[in-house]
Amino acid sequence: MTDTAMTVIGQSVIGKPVSRVDGRAKVTGAATYAGEFRPDRLAHAAVVTSTIPAGRIRALFADAAESSPGVLVVATHHNAPRLPYNSMAQRPQVDPQAGDQLRVLQSPEIRFNGQPIAVVVAETLEQATHAAALIRVEYDPAPAVTRFEEAAKSPRKPSAGKPTDLARGDADAALAAAQVTIDATYDQPMEHHNAIEPHVTIAAWDGDRLTLWDKTQWVGNDRAEIAHVFGIPEEDIRVVSPFVGGAFGSALRTWPHVTLAAIAAKMAGRPVKLELTRRQLFSAIGFRPRTVQRVALGAEADGRLTALIQEAVGHTSQYEDYAETTVEPASMLYSCPNLRTAYRLAPMNINSPCPMRAPGVVTGVLALEMAMDELAEAAGVDPLDLRLRNYAERDENKDLPWSSKGLRDCYKTAAERFGWSGRSPKPGSMRDGRELVGWGMATAVYPTHRAAASASVVIRDDGTAVVRSAASDMGPGTYTSMTQVAAEALDLPVERVRFELGDTDLPKAPVHGGSITMASVGSAVQAACVAARARMRALSNAVDPVRGADYAEILRRHGLPQVDVEADAAPGIEQKRFSMYAFGAIFAEVRVDPDLGTVRVPRLVGAYGSGRIVNPKTARSQCVGGMVLGLGMALSEQSEWDDRFGKVMNANLAEYLVPVNADVPHLDVTFVDEHDPHVNPLGVKGLAEIAAVGVTPAIANAVHHATGIRFRSLPITPDKVLAGLSKKR
Amino acid sequence: MHPFAYTAAQTPQDVTTRGSHPPHPDILAGGTDLLQLLKERVRTPAELIDINGLDLGGIDEKNGCLRVGALVRMSELAADPRVTRDWPVVSKALLDSASAQVRNMASIAGNLLQRTRCPYFRDATTPCNKRDPGTGCSALDGLNRTHAILGTSDRCIAAHPSDLAVALVALDARISILGPDGEDEVAVENLHRLPGDTPHMETVLQPGDLITAIHIPASECARRSHYVKVRDRASFEWALVSAAVGLDMDGGTISDARVAVGGVGTKPWRLRTVESLLIGKAPGPQVFKAAADRAADGAQPRGGNAYKVELLKHTVTRALMELGGCA
Ligand SMILES: Cc1cc2nc3c(=O)[nH]c(=O)nc-3n(C[C@H](O)[C@H](O)[C@H](O)COP(=O)(O)OP(=O)(O)OC[C@H]3O[C@@H](n4cnc5c(N)ncnc54)[C@H](O)[C@@H]3O)c2cc1C
Ligand code: SF4
């Protein structure tokens, strides 16, 4: 497997900055997103949600809604079909590994504020929305856990999934004996993905067969989950999702509204479109859980780590244990003989969280990297030197060598491009007029995973090829990068290759998440294309590999309209022999206005060691996107939760503050040369998530450097900065 | 959305006549705020009367006063060369508002009448005296980082969101109102009411009243004016705190001063005490700071918004310093 890349000849398009092959379709509106399909007789749904966080529906009055103009059906727990919700032999990794998913319209029970309790289907969206407002509900409220602090008092271990409590040596004893110590608590708020495209599903039944046009990062799982929910064979379901308008993890799982759409369509006897409102996106789909973490570091006088303790508590719902790998980076990011980590859950009356770009890792690394900055100050060591002194030459957690690790290069490159050597170490010592200038840095890391995938190739007698896999493209450029991989392996120009994705009728692909698409689907595409080219060679009886330019002629000679090849690719033993991660280094400059408390970021510099870069243009795009995410996390984004109602109050894009253009600074992205022969045939490590890691702590550390104050609760807003500065004055 | 009848007004009288009779239609201008409120069911009018077809545009300068038609869009007023020259605070307050897209749509009158951003007001499921009188104020002991510290009552602490209104209040601007009984004029400063026991009654306008124009007098303070707005992100957000300032100089001393602030008041807030502390003094950091130190007199913070007391003083100082060339 690992050698297939070597058989490729001809001009390489892998590594070229090819522009998005779907770019024109997207900007001209020709790309059809899930909600834009128009099956005949399409009806529209509006979802009614609970207004209390816990209890039962005592009475639900739907008469007024039912007799409202245009209404076709009102689905509630009274009349909705009882669904089997069969358990799956193995839970998809995108679902929480313990608990029971929310069953919609199956009982009067309320487990969180904003829970779907009815669906109105009408001829138009306006009619459905109006009728939904006519539904009157009476509740028997029950005591609810809506305060994080209360839930976090007696947190519990996740009852399934990857172990999160890791240990080596005796961290507590080493901490007690350490010459320099840091012990601090970091608070990261709940965040919502807020992709521009809302979640939407169109469901259409044809007898017992169901078609779903859905916003999803994994058509295969949509199909499998809905098959289990409804107790119907997977073969009877087709899921179509050619374009996704951003997702960041919110479309990994199959959410309850997909089931609602299918129920509504069944009851209405019509295809039904169900689109969540922006406000509903803050309770109907998941979010990045609020996570409070203690990090304790012990070190020698020179900063070399002797003890590392990281303990995290994140919130989850009352019905599922959603656990993140928050504390995993602590186990491998630095060399440290004594380690102890713990991860606990604080169940609340809230919907289940879900992965959001670099889930867990972003969170764990921000606390660890903010603590490392504190340690650097305490030990009187430059923050970058501190990282180098604790450089991990192998994975001390798995006790394996790295498949490759370009982190030293990343540090060096980014530091040079940033001009780090000009940093004056003393906090508050760099000023520009009245502004306080701060420089900070952090390390980034993300595991390199890979999953089994399949792809097919059709070479046609006009000399073009169509390559297919049921993958997804939520924005990174899957269409483009796969076209490049295929074009190279087939020895065809990219214009002669078309890649298709997002349909369960296509060869199986794994989830479009965890930064695995390039490694997994890319390997399958390459394998299929290499096999197809070999088939062409066999047909031509050539000794040397055939040229793509000759395909048409070869096929015509044989009277073949086309040649079809399908191939599978899966990870192998290499996963056990090496520890595989992408690494990066982020440097940030901040400007703090000491009177107004505002923090602005004029520049961010990142260098990444992420294996082979298939397309530097889309790769850069990934990285700047990740930087913007980290910027928002550091300075403005938070879902403002009201304990009393158990709900997010800033549930709109005017008040949930993602960075706007004026916030986004000069972003400098470099990829260091990294040749990794072990990770996968393409030598790629994925970029989606590492791009989001390390940015927030680099900014927070820069704010400390500017002000001399540690802001350990995110985001760092003017009210906090002013409070910190006036305390110091 | 609640079903509603739609009428396109042909004459201003259509608005005053229909408006003064049940079902008292809501006036639709740019719709950038009203549509949000309709979608969230904060407003459920039985009728909308669209005024976009009326002749309520135009920016004219007459007798040292700028007359701005009610339907002039924010972007148009902000870019007008007379405004950027003689009323810079108006232009800056507008350009610091919303986004280019919103400003292209949003009207001047609608801007003054936009409703508060209090999240409880905008979520129809939570108690709110302003939306549903008598249900209680969720913000008093809730999320109130963005709320007002001046002019509050124990019934409502919602901040008035308009930036433009702050600039207009500083400059003694007035509005023309056409009502069922004829024309009237009020100072922008008197347009909005304090919440008191009736936070749902936000302005002095009566059903059927149509704002037809805004009048902004020219003055040395207007010519020498400035706007500073503080917010979490660099753009596209309402003010945490803002300040509109204007100074008139007579030789080395300040002969007239205007200071109004936003994000802190339940209505656009003029700071006459601060103004009086500036008048007759030579401009300079000490004088500015001493005057601005009185900006938060009488403030009643409620926890989350306590930082606004300091921030308000600093923002007023900053605005004066930048205007006075000390920053
Ligand atoms: C995302 C976003 C960000 C924003 N940020 C800011 C900001 O930073 N600063 C700021 O100041 N504003 C901001 N705004 C608010 C925006 O400026 C207002 O929504 C806009 O000015 C309202 O004008 P409109 O013409 O769209 O009014 P509409 O929405 O049509 O109407 C608003 C109200 O005014 C009434 N009305 C309108 N015209 C008249 C009239 N002639 N006579 C009587 N009543 C009338 C309507 O009945 C309604 O009650 C923002 C808005 C959005 C959507
Ligand atoms: S502050 Fe005013 S608008 Fe906000 S909840 Fe209280 S009463 Fe309603």
Tab-separated table of N, CA, C and O in Angstrom, chain A residues 58 61 85 92 141 218 255 264-265 278 297 302 315 346 351 394 438 447 462 464 591 688:
chain	number	residue	atom	x	y	z
A	58	ARG	N	-47.857	18.355	30.243
A	58	ARG	CA	-49.121	17.918	30.837
A	58	ARG	C	-50.213	17.910	29.765
A	58	ARG	O	-50.991	16.987	29.674
A	61	PHE	N	-52.120	21.502	23.184
A	61	PHE	CA	-53.323	21.811	22.412
A	61	PHE	C	-52.931	22.200	20.996
A	61	PHE	O	-52.335	23.248	20.779
A	85	TYR	N	-36.148	2.865	17.342
A	85	TYR	CA	-34.836	3.337	17.832
A	85	TYR	C	-33.935	2.145	18.168
A	85	TYR	O	-33.414	2.040	19.276
A	92	PRO	N	-21.546	4.758	16.030
A	92	PRO	CA	-20.619	5.554	15.224
A	92	PRO	C	-19.779	6.446	16.147
A	92	PRO	O	-20.276	6.892	17.187
A	141	PRO	N	-43.411	21.126	35.447
A	141	PRO	CA	-41.956	21.279	35.510
A	141	PRO	C	-41.350	20.387	36.582
A	141	PRO	O	-41.999	20.063	37.572
A	218	TRP	N	-21.542	13.306	6.751
A	218	TRP	CA	-21.368	11.855	6.641
A	218	TRP	C	-22.672	11.221	6.179
A	218	TRP	O	-23.484	10.807	7.010
A	255	TRP	N	-28.787	14.406	13.702
A	255	TRP	CA	-29.520	15.061	14.789
A	255	TRP	C	-31.000	14.707	14.774
A	255	TRP	O	-31.531	14.278	13.751
A	264	ALA	N	-42.348	13.744	9.788
A	264	ALA	CA	-43.285	14.721	9.223
A	264	ALA	C	-43.675	14.343	7.800
A	264	ALA	O	-44.843	14.420	7.418
A	265	ALA	N	-42.677	13.913	7.025
A	265	ALA	CA	-42.955	13.550	5.632
A	265	ALA	C	-43.855	12.322	5.575
A	265	ALA	O	-44.754	12.222	4.738
A	278	ARG	N	-32.158	30.126	13.140
A	278	ARG	CA	-30.865	30.424	13.784
A	278	ARG	C	-30.978	30.223	15.293
A	278	ARG	O	-30.104	29.642	15.909
A	297	LEU	N	1.746	22.411	36.910
A	297	LEU	CA	3.028	22.035	36.315
A	297	LEU	C	4.116	22.157	37.372
A	297	LEU	O	4.140	23.112	38.151
A	302	ASP	N	15.406	25.245	35.653
A	302	ASP	CA	15.611	25.659	34.260
A	302	ASP	C	14.358	25.460	33.396
A	302	ASP	O	14.397	25.659	32.197
A	315	HIS	N	-19.341	20.026	30.383
A	315	HIS	CA	-20.735	19.646	30.600
A	315	HIS	C	-21.285	18.775	29.488
A	315	HIS	O	-20.766	18.723	28.380
A	346	ALA	N	-20.074	16.927	33.696
A	346	ALA	CA	-21.071	17.586	34.540
A	346	ALA	C	-22.398	17.570	33.782
A	346	ALA	O	-22.627	18.406	32.909
A	351	ASN	N	-29.115	20.171	25.798
A	351	ASN	CA	-28.951	19.161	24.747
A	351	ASN	C	-27.504	18.686	24.728
A	351	ASN	O	-26.626	19.341	25.298
A	394	ARG	N	9.961	11.424	21.495
A	394	ARG	CA	9.051	10.344	21.105
A	394	ARG	C	7.766	10.507	21.902
A	394	ARG	O	7.705	11.332	22.810
A	438	GLY	N	1.734	43.165	23.110
A	438	GLY	CA	2.100	41.885	23.690
A	438	GLY	C	2.395	40.851	22.618
A	438	GLY	O	1.728	40.815	21.586
A	447	PRO	N	-3.931	14.864	16.374
A	447	PRO	CA	-3.613	13.493	15.960
A	447	PRO	C	-3.957	13.241	14.494
A	447	PRO	O	-4.894	13.819	13.961
A	462	ASP	N	-14.037	9.259	-24.073
A	462	ASP	CA	-13.675	10.618	-24.505
A	462	ASP	C	-12.433	11.109	-23.763
A	462	ASP	O	-12.071	12.281	-23.823
A	464	THR	N	-11.999	11.271	-20.500
A	464	THR	CA	-12.233	11.901	-19.200
A	464	THR	C	-12.473	10.829	-18.155
A	464	THR	O	-12.702	9.663	-18.487
A	591	ARG	N	-2.623	44.163	20.688
A	591	ARG	CA	-2.587	45.559	21.112
A	591	ARG	C	-3.722	45.726	22.125
A	591	ARG	O	-4.873	45.464	21.795
A	688	ALA	N	-7.452	20.350	8.902
A	688	ALA	CA	-8.677	21.036	9.315
A	688	ALA	C	-8.617	21.468	10.768
A	688	ALA	O	-9.015	22.567	11.111
